[in-house]
Tab-separated table of C-alpha atoms in Angstrom:
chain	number	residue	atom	x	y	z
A	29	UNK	CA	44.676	-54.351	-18.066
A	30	UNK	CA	42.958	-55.463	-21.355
A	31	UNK	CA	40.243	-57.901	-20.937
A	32	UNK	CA	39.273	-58.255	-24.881
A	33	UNK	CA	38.184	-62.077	-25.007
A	34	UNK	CA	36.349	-62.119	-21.989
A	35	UNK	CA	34.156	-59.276	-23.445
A	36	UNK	CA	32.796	-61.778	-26.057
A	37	UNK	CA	31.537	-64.267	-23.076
A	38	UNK	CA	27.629	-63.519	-22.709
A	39	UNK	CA	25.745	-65.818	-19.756
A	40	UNK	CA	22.683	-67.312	-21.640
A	41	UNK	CA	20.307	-67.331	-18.973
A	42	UNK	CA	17.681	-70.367	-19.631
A	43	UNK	CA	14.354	-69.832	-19.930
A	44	UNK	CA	13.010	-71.163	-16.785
A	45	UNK	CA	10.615	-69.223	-14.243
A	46	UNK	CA	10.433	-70.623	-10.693
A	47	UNK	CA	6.740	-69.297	-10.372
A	48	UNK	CA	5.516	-71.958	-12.665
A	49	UNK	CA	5.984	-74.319	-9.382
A	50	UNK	CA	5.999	-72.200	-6.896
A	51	UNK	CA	3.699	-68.876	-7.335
A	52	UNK	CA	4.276	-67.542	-3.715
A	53	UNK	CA	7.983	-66.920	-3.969
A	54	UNK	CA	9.048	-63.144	-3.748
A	55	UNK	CA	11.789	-63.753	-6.225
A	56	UNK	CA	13.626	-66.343	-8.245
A	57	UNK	CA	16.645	-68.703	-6.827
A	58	UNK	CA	17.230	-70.321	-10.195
A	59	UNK	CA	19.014	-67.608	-11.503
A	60	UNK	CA	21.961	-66.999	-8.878
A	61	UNK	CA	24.675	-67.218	-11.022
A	62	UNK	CA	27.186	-66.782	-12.687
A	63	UNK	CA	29.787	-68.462	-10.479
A	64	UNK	CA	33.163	-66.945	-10.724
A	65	UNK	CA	36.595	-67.303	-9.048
A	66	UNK	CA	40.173	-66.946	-9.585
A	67	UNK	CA	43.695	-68.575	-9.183
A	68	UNK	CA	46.735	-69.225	-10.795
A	69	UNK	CA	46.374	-72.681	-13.125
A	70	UNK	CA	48.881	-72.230	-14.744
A	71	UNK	CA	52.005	-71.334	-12.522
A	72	UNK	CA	53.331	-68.359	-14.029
A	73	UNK	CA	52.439	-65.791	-10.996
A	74	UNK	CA	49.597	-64.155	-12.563
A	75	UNK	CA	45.427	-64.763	-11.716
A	76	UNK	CA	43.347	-66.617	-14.122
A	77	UNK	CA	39.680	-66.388	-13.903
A	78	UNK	CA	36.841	-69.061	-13.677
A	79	UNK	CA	33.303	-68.231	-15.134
A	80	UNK	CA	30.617	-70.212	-14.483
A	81	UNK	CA	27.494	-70.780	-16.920
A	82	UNK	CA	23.855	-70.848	-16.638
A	83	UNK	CA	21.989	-73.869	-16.779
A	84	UNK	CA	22.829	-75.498	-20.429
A	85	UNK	CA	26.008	-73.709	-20.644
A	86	UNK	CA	29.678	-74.458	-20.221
A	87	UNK	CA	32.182	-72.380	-17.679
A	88	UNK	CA	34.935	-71.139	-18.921
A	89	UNK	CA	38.368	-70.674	-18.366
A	90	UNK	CA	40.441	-67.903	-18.943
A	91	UNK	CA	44.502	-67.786	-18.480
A	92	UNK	CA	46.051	-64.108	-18.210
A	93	UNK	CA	48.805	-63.900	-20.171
A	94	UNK	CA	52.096	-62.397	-19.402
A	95	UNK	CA	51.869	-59.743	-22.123
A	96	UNK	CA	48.505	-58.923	-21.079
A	97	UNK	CA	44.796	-60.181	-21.783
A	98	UNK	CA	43.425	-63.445	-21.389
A	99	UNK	CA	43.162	-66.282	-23.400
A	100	UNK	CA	40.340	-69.354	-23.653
A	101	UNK	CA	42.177	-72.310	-21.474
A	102	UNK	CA	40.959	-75.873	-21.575
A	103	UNK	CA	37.380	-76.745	-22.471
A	104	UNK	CA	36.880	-80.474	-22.695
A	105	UNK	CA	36.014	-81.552	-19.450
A	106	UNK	CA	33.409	-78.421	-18.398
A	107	UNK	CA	31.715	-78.747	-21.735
A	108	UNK	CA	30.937	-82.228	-20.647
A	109	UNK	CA	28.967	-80.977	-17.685
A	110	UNK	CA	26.105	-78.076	-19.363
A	111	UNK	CA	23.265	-79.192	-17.384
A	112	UNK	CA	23.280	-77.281	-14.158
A	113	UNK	CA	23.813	-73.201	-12.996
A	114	UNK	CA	26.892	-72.761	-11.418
A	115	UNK	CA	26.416	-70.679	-8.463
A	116	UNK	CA	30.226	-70.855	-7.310
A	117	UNK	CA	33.679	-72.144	-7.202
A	118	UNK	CA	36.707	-71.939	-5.904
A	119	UNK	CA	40.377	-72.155	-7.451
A	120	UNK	CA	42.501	-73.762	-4.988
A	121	UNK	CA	45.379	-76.001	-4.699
A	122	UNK	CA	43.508	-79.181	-3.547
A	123	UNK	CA	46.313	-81.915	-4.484
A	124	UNK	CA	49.578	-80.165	-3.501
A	125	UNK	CA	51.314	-80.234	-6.646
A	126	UNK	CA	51.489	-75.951	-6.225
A	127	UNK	CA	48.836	-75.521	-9.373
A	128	UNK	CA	44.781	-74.319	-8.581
A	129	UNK	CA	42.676	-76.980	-9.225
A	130	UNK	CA	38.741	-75.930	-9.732
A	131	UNK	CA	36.005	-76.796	-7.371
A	132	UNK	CA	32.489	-75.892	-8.922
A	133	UNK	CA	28.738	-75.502	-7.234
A	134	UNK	CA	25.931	-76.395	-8.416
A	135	UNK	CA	22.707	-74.642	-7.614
A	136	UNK	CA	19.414	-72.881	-8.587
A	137	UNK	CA	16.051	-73.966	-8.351
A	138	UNK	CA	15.072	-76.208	-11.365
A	139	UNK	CA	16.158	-79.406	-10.960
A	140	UNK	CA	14.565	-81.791	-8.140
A	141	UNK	CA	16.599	-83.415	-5.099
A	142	UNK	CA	17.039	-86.450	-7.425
A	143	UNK	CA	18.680	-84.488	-10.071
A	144	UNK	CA	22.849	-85.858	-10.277
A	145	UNK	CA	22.934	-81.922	-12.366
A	146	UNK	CA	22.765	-80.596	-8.521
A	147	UNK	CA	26.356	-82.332	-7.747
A	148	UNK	CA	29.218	-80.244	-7.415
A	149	UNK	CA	32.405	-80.947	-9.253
A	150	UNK	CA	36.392	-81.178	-8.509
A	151	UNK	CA	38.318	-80.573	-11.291
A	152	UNK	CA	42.021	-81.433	-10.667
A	153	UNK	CA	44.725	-79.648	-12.949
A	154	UNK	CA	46.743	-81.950	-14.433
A	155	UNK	CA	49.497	-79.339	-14.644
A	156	UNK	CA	49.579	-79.482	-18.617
A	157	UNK	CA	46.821	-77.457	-19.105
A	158	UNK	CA	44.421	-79.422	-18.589
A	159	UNK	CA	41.295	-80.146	-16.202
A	160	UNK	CA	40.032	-83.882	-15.266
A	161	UNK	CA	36.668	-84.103	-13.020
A	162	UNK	CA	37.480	-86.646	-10.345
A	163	UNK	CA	34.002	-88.127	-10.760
A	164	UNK	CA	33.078	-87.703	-6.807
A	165	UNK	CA	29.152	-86.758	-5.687
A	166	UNK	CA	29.465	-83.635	-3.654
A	167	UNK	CA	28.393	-82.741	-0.930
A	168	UNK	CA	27.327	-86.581	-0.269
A	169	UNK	CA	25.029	-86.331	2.891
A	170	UNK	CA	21.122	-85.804	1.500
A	171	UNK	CA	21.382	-86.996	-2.026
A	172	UNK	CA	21.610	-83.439	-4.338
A	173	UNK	CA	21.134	-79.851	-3.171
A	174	UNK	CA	21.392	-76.600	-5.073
A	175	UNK	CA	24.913	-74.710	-3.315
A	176	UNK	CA	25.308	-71.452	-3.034
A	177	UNK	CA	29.488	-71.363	-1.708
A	178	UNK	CA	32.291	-73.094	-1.466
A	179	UNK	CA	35.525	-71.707	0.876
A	180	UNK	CA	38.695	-73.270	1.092
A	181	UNK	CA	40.359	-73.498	4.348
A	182	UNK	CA	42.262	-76.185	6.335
A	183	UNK	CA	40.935	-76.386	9.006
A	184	UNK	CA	41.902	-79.676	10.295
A	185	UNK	CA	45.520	-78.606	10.075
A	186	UNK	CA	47.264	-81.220	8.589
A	187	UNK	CA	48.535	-78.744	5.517
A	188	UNK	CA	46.034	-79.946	3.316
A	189	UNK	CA	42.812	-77.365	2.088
A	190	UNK	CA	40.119	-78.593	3.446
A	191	UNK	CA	36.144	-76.640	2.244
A	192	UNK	CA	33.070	-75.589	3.964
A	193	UNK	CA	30.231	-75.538	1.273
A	194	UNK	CA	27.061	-74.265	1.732
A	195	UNK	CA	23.513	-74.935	0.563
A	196	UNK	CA	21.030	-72.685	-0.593
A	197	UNK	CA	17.920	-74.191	-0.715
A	198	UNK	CA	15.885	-77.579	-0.310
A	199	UNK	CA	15.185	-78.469	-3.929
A	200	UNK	CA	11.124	-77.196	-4.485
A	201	UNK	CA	11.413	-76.496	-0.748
A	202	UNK	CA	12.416	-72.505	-0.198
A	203	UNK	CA	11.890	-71.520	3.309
A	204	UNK	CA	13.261	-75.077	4.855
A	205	UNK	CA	16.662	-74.943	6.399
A	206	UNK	CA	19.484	-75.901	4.115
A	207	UNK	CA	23.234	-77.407	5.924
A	208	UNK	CA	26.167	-76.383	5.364
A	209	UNK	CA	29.312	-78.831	4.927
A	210	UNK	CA	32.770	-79.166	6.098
A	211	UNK	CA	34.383	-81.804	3.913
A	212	UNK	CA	37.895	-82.777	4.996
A	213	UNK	CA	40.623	-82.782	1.652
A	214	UNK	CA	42.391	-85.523	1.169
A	215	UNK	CA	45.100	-84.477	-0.733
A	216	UNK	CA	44.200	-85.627	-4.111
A	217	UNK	CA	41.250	-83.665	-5.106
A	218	UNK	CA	38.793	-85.950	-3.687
A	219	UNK	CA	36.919	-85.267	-0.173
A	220	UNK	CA	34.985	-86.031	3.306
A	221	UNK	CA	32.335	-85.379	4.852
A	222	UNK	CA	33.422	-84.732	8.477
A	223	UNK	CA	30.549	-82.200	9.077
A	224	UNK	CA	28.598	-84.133	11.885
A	225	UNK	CA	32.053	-85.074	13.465
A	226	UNK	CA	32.852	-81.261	13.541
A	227	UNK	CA	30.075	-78.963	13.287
A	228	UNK	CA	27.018	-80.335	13.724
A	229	UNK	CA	25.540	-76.911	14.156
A	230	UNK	CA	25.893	-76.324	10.351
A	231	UNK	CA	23.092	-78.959	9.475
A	232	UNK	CA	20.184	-77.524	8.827
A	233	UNK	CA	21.449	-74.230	9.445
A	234	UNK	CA	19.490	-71.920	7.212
A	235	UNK	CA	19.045	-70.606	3.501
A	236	UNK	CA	22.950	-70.211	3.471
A	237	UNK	CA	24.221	-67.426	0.408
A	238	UNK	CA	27.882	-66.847	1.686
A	239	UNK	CA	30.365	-68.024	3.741
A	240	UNK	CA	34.051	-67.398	4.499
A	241	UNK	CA	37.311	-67.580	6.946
A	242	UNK	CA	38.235	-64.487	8.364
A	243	UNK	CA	40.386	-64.480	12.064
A	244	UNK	CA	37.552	-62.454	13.675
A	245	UNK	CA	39.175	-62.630	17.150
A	246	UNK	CA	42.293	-62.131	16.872
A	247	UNK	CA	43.471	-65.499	18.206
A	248	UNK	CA	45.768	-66.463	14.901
A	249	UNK	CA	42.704	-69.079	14.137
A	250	UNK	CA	40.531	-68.501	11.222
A	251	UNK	CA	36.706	-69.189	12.330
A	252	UNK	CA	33.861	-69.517	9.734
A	253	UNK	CA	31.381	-66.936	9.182
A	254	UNK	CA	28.076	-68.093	7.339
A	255	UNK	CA	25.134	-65.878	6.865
A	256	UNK	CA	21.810	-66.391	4.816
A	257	UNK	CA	18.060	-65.523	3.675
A	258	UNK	CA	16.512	-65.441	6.869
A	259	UNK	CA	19.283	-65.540	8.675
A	260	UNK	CA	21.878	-64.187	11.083
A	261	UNK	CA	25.055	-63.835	10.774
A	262	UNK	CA	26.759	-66.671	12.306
A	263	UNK	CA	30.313	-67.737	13.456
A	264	UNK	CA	31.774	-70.629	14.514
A	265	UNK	CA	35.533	-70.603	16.381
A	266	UNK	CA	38.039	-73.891	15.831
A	267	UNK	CA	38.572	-75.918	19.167
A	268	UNK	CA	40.908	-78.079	18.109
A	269	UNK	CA	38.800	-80.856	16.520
A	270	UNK	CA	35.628	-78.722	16.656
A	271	UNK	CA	33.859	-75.990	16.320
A	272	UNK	CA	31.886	-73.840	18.345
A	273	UNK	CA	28.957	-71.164	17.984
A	274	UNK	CA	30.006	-67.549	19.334
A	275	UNK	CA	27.288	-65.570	17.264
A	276	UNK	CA	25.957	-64.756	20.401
A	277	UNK	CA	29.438	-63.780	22.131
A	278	UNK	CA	29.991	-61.774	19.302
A	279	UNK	CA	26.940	-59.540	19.635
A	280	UNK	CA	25.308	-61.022	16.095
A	281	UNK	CA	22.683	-63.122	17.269
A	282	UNK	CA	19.946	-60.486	15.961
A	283	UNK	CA	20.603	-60.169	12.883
A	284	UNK	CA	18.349	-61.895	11.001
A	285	UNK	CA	18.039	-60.386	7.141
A	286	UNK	CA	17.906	-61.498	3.591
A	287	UNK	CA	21.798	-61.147	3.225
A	288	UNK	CA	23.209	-62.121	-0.053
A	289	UNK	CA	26.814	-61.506	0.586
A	290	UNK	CA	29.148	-61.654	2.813
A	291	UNK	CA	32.997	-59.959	2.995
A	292	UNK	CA	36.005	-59.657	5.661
A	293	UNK	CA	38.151	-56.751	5.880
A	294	UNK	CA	40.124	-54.137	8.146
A	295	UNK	CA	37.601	-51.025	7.530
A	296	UNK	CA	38.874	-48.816	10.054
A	297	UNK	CA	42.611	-49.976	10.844
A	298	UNK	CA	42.711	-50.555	14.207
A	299	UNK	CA	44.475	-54.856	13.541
A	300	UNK	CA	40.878	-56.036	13.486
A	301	UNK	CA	38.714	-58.051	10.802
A	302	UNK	CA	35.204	-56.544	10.049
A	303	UNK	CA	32.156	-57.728	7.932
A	304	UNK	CA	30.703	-55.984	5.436
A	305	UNK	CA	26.791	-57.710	4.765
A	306	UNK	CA	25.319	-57.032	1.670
A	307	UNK	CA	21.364	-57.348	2.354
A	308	UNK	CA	18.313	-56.751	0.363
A	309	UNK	CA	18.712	-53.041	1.018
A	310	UNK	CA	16.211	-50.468	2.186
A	311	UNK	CA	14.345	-49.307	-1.868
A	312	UNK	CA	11.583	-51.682	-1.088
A	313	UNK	CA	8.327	-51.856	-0.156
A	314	UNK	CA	9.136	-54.674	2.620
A	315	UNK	CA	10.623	-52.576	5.757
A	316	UNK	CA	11.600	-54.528	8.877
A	317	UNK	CA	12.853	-53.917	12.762
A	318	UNK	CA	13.799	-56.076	15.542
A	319	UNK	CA	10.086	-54.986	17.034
A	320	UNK	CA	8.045	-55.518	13.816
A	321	UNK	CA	9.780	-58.142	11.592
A	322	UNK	CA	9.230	-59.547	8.383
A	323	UNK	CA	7.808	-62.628	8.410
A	324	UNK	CA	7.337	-66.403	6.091
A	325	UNK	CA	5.928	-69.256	7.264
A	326	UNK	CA	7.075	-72.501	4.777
A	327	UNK	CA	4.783	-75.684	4.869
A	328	UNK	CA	2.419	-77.876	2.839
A	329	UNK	CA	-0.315	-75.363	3.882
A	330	UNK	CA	-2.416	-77.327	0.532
A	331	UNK	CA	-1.962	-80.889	1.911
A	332	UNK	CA	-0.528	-82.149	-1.264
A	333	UNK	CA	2.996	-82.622	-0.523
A	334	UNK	CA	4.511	-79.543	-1.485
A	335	UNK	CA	6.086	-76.866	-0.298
A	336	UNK	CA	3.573	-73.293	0.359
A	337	UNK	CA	5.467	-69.746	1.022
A	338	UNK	CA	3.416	-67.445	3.011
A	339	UNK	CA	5.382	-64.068	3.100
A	340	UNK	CA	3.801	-61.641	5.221
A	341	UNK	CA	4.288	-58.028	5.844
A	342	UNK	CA	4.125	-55.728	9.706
A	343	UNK	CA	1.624	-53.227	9.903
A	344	UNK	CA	0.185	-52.005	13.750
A	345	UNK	CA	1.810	-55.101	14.965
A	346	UNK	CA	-0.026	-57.404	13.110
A	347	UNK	CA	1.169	-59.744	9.780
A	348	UNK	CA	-0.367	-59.573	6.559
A	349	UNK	CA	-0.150	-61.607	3.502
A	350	UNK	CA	1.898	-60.261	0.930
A	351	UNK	CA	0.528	-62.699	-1.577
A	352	UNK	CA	-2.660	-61.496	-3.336
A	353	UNK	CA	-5.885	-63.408	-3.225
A	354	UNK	CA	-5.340	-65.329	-6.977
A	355	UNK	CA	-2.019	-66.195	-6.178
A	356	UNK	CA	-2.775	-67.721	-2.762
A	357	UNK	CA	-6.406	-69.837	-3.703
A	358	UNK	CA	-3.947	-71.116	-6.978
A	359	UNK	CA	-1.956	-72.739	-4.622
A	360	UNK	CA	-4.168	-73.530	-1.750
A	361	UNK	CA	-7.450	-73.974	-3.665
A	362	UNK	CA	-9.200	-74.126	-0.336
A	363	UNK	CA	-8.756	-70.373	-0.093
A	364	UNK	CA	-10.691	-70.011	-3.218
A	365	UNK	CA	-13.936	-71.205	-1.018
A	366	UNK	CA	-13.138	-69.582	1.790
A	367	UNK	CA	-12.415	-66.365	0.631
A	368	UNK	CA	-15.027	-65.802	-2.762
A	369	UNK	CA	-13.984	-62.399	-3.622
A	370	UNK	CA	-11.024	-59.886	-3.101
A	371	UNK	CA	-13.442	-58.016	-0.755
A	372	UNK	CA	-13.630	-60.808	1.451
A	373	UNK	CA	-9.844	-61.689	1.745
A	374	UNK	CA	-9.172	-57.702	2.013
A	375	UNK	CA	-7.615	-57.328	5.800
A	376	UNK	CA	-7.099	-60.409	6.635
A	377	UNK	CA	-3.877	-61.478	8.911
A	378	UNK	CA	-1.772	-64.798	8.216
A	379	UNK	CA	-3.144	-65.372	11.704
A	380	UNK	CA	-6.982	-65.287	10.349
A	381	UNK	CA	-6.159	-66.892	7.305
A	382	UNK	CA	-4.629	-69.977	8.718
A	383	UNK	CA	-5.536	-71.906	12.005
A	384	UNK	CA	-2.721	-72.127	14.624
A	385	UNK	CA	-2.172	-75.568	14.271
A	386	UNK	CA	-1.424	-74.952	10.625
A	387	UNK	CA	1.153	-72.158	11.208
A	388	UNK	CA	2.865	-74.236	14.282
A	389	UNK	CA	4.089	-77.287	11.659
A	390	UNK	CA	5.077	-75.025	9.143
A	391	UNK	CA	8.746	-73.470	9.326
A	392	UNK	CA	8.211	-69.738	10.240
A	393	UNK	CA	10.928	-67.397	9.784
A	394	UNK	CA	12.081	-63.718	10.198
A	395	UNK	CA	13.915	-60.908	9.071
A	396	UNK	CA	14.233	-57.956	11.544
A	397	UNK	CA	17.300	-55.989	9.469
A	398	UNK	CA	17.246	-55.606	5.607
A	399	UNK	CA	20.497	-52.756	5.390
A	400	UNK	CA	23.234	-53.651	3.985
A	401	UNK	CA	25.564	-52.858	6.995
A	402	UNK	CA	29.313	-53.163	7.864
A	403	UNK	CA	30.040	-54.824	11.692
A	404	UNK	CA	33.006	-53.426	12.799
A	405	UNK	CA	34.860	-55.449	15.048
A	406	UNK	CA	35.207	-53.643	19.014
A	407	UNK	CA	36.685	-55.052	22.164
A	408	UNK	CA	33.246	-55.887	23.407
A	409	UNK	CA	31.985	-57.132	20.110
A	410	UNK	CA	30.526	-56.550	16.833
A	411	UNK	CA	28.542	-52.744	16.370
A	412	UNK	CA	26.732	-52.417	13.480
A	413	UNK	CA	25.860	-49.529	11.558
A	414	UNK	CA	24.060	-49.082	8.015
A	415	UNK	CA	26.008	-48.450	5.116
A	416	UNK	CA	25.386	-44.869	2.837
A	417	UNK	CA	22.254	-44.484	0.930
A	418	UNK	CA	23.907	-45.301	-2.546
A	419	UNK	CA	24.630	-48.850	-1.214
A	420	UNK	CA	21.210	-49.862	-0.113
A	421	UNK	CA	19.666	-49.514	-3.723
């Protein structure tokens, strides 16, 4: 099929480096887009695509045409919203009427938790082409947080899509856990948070990246699987008018990683869903094992009411800073006086550089697998096994 328009879209990244803040990060989070889904808007059988833009930049709608290509589709209400990056969406019929109406995420890391650019949207097709925002803050429990994903599913069972959306990140705040969100539909494009009624579980439940509904058991019930940076990959199964953890059941509880991505299909044909976990992959310098993990302790390690990252790597069973000796005194000056020179902060452990007390409020977290890896789905659980070489660059 001929895609000619959609050749001429370019995402204009904005100039905006999260280091500036936050020098101790290992990479940036405010530049996790561009979102993109599709659906059928406008009811002639055939998928129309969703792209999101960077901060400062529109999404944009394409329609596929029945002769072939795509063609620009309504503009007025996204180009009303440029402020944020949109990190995800999700076409979906949220109000019934049979046409995919547009739920979009809002993420990275440049705006603050007081930021209304950090809202998601709901965009309900008006079935003549056109797109009107329903005005609603989403997700509505802790003010604004930078998602990541949004799945449809109705899981409440009443015929109406319901979504599970997941956060990223604490604004400023990488390493604390993020929730994720299961917000009941309510049939005309507007929603509710039912997450603490449900799935309490999902508060606070890590850095989430992906989630999704796959039937992982093979009981005709979809459950959730969420995974994360510096995080397992978790599952929750429906109980009616709950749900409940079965990582653990499932043989997952250990496998902590950066994952970015996560995917649900048959790999091997035997009737059961797999996963397929796209992690940080093994061409790095970081390496990691259940045994001798990667490590990051997140806290206000200066005293001044922000958020420090110390990343630390294994070596003879022992953790070592990653960051270097500038980079740590510029944002714990201390440091500077405690360790004068690069000969004096040479060897030192997180464990030397920081008191216990210090490391015991922060958040500490691990990784102990960074393959991407498929989890194929046996009687007795999931078994994992890396994928190829080619996949883990």
């Amino acid at each position: 099929m001929s895609l000619p328009p959609l050749t001429s879209r370019a995402h204009q990244r904005y100039d905006y480096s999260d280091f500036d803040r936050e020098r101790l990060l290992m990479h940036m989070r405010s530049t996790e887009g561009p979102a993109l889904c599709t659906g059928d808007v406008t009811g002639n059988g055939l998928a129309d695509v969703y792209i999101g833009g960077a901060r400062g930049q529109a999404g944009a709608l394409w329609l596929q045409q029945t002769g072939g290509g795509f063609e620009r589709g309504h503009r007025e209400a996204f180009e009303q919203e440029v402020r944020p990056e949109e990190t995800a969406c999700a076409l979906f019929d949220a109000t019934g009427d049979g046409l995919a109406d547009l739920y979009v995420v809002s993420g990275g890391n440049s705006f603050g938790s007081g930021s209304s650019a950090l809202s998601d949207r709901m965009y309900v097709n008006d079935g003549a082409g056109g797109f009107t925002h329903t005005g609603q803050v989403l997700p509505t429990r802790r003010g604004f947080e930078p998602g990541s994903v949004a799945a449809p599913h109705d899981f409440t069972g009443d015929g109406i899509p319901d979504l599970f959306v997941g956060i990223r990140l604490r604004p400023f705040g990488v390493g604390l856990p993020a929730s994720g969100y299961l917000l009941e539909g309510n049939g005309d494009g507007t929603f509710t948070d039912v997450t603490e009624g449900w799935a309490p579980q999902l508060l606070e439940a890590g850095m989430i990246t992906d989630g999704l509904w796959a039937d992982l058991t093979g009981d005709g019930s979809e459950e959730l699987v969420i995974t994360g940076e510096w995080m397992p990959v978790r599952v929750f199964a429906s109980r009616g008018d709950r749900f409940e953890e079965i990582t653990g059941e499932l043989g997952l509880e250990n496998t902590h990683g950066w994952w970015n991505a996560i995917t649900a299909a048959d790999l091997n044909g035997d009737g059961r869903m797999d996963l397929i976990g796209a992690n940080h992959g093994e061409n790095s310098l970081f390496k990691a094992s259940p045994e001798h993990p990667v490590k990051m302790w997140a806290g206000d390690f200066a005293r001044n009411g922000m958020v420090e990252q110390i990343l630390s790597y294994p070596k003879d069973g022992r953790d070592y800073p990653v960051g270097l000796r500038h980079d740590m005194a510029e944002e714990i000056p201390e440091l500077a006086d405690r360790y004068p020179d690069y000969e004096s902060y040479a060897g030192q452990t997180v464990q030397e550089i920081f008191t216990g007390q210090e490391l015991e409020q922060a958040e500490e977290l691990r990784a102990s697998e960074l393959q991407s890896t498929i989890f194929l789905n046996e009687e007795d659980g999931f078994r994992a096994e890396a994928l190829p070489v080619r996949a883990q660059l």
